[in-house]
PDB file of C-alpha atoms in Angstrom:
ATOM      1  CA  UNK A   1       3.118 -16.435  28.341  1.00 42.00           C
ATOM      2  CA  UNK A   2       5.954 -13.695  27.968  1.00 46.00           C
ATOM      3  CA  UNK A   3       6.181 -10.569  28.029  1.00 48.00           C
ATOM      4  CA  UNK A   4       7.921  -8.204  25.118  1.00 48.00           C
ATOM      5  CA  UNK A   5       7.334  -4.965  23.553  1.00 50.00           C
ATOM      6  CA  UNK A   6       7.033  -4.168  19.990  1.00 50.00           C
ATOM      7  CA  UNK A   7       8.090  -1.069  18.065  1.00 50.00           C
ATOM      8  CA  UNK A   8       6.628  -0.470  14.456  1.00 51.00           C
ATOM      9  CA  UNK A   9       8.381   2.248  12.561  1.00 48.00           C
ATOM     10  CA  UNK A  10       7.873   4.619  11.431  1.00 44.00           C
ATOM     11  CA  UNK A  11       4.986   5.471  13.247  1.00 42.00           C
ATOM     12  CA  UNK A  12       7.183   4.699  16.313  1.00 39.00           C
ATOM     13  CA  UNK A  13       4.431   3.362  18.529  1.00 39.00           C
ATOM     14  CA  UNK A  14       5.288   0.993  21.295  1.00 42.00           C
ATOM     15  CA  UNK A  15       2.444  -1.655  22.136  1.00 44.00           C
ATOM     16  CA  UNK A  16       2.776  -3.787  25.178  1.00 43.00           C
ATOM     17  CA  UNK A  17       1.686  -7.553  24.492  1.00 48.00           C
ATOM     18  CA  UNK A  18       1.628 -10.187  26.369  1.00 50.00           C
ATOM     19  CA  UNK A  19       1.752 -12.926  23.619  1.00 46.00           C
ATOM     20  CA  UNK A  20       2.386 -16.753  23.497  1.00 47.00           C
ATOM     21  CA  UNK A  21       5.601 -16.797  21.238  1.00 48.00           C
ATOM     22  CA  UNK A  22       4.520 -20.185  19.467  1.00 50.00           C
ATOM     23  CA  UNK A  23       1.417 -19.127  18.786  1.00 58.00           C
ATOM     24  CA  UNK A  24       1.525 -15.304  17.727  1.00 69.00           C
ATOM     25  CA  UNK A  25       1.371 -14.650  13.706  1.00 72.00           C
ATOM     26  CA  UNK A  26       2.512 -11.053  14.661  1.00 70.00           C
ATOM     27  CA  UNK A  27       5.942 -12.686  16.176  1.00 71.00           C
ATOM     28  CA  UNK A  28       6.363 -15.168  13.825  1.00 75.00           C
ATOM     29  CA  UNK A  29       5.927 -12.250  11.322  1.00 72.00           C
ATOM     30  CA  UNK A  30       8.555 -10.103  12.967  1.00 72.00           C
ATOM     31  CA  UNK A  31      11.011 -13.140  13.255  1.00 73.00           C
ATOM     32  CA  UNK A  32      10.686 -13.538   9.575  1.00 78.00           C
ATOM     33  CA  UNK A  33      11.336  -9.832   8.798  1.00 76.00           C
ATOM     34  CA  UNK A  34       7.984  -9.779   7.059  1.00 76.00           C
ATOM     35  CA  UNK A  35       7.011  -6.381   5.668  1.00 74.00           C
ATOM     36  CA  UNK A  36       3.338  -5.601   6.991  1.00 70.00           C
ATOM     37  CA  UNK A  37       1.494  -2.715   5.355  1.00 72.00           C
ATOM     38  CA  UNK A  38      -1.725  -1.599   6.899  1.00 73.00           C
ATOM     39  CA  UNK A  39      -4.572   0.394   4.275  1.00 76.00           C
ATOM     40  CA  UNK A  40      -6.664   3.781   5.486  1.00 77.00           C
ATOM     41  CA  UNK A  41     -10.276   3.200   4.564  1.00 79.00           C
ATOM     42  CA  UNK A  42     -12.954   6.196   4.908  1.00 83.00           C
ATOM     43  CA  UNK A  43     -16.561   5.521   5.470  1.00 89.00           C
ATOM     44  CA  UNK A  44     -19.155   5.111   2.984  1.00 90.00           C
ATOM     45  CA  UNK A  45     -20.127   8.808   3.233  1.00 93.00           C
ATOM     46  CA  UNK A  46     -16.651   9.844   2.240  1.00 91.00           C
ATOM     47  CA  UNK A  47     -16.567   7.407  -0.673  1.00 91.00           C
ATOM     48  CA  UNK A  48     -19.898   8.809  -1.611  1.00 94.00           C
ATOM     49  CA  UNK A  49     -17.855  12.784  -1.454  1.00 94.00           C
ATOM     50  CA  UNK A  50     -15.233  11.606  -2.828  1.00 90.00           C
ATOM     51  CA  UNK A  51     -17.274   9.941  -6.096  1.00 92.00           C
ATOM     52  CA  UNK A  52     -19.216  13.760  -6.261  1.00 94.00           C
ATOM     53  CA  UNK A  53     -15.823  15.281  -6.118  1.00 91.00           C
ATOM     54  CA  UNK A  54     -14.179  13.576  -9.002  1.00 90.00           C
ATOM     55  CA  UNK A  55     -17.631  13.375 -11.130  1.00 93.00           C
ATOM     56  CA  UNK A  56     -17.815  17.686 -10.507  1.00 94.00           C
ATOM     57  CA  UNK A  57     -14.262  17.857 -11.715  1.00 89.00           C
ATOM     58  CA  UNK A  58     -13.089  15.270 -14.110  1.00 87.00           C
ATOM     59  CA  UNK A  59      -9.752  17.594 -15.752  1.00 85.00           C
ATOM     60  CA  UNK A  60      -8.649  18.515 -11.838  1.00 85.00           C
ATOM     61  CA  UNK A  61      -9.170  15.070 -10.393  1.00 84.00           C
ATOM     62  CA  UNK A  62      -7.189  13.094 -12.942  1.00 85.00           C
ATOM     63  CA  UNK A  63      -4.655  10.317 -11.668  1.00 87.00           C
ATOM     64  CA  UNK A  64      -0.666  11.298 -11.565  1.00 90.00           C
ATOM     65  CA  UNK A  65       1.093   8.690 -14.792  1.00 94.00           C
ATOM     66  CA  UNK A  66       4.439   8.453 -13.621  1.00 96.00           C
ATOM     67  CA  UNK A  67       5.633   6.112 -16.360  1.00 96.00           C
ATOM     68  CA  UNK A  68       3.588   4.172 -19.229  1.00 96.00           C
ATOM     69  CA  UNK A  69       5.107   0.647 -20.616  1.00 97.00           C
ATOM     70  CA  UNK A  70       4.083  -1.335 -23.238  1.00 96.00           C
ATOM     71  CA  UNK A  71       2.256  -5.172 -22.746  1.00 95.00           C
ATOM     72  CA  UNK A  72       5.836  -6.719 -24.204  1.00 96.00           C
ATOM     73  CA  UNK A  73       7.779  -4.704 -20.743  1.00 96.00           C
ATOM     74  CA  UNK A  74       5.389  -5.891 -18.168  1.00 96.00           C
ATOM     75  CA  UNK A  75       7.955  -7.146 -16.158  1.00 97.00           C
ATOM     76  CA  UNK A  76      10.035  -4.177 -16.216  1.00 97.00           C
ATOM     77  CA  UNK A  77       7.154  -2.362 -15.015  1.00 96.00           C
ATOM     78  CA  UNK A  78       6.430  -4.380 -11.621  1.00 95.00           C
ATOM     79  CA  UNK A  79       9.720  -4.186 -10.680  1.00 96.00           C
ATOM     80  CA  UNK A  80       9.150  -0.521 -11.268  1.00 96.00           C
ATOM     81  CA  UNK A  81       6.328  -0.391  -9.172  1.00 93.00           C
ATOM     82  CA  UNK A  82       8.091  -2.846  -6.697  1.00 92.00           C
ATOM     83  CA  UNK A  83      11.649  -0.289  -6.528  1.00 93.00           C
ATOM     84  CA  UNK A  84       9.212   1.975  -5.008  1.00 90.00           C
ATOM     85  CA  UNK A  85      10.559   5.089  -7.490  1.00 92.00           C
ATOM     86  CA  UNK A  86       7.506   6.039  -9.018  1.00 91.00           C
ATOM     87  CA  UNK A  87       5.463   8.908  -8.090  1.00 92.00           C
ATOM     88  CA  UNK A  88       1.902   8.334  -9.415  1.00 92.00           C
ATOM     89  CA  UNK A  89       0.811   5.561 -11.150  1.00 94.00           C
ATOM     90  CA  UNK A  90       2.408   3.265 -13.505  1.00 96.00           C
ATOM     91  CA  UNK A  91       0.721   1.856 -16.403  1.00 96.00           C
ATOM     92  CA  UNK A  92       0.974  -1.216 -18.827  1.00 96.00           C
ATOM     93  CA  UNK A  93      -0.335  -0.717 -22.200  1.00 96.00           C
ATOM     94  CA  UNK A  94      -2.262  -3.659 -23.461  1.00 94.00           C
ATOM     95  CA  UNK A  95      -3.150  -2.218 -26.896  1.00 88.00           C
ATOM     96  CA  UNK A  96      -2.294   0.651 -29.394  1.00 81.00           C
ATOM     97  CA  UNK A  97      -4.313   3.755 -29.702  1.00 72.00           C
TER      98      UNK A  97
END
């Protein structure tokens, strides 16, 4: 076993770990500069609020469009999505109006 310490930014927590380097997928994930992103999830109760919230206010609980594209720029728009410059969502078009 060794011994190391780990600091994730940005929430700039230190963990102490004790890992086997050969055998850690965190370390091997760190050695290969992998980018790990970690989700929020609320329980079922706030889901349930949250559903009631949206279904009391449909016009005030719309989703942000930060940039439509048609079908034929689909690849334009993940790398869009991917440069991380959008604020809101980003849509494809598959079909006229």
């Amino acid at each position: 076993m060794r011994e190391g310490y780990l600091k994730i930014l940005p929430l700039t927590l230190i963990w102490y770990m004790k890992v086997a380097m050969e055998d850690s997928i965190l370390i091997n994930a760190c050695v290969k500069a992998a980018i790990i992103r970690g989700i929020l999830v609320g329980s079922v109760n706030d889901f349930k609020q949250m559903n009631r919230l949206i279904s009391a206010n449909p016009e005030k609980t719309r989703p942000v469009i930060d940039k439509v594209f048609p079908f034929e720029e689909a690849k334009q728009a993940y790398a869009y999505l991917l440069s991380g410059a959008h604020v809101g969502k980003v849509v494809i078009q598959v079909a006229k109006e």
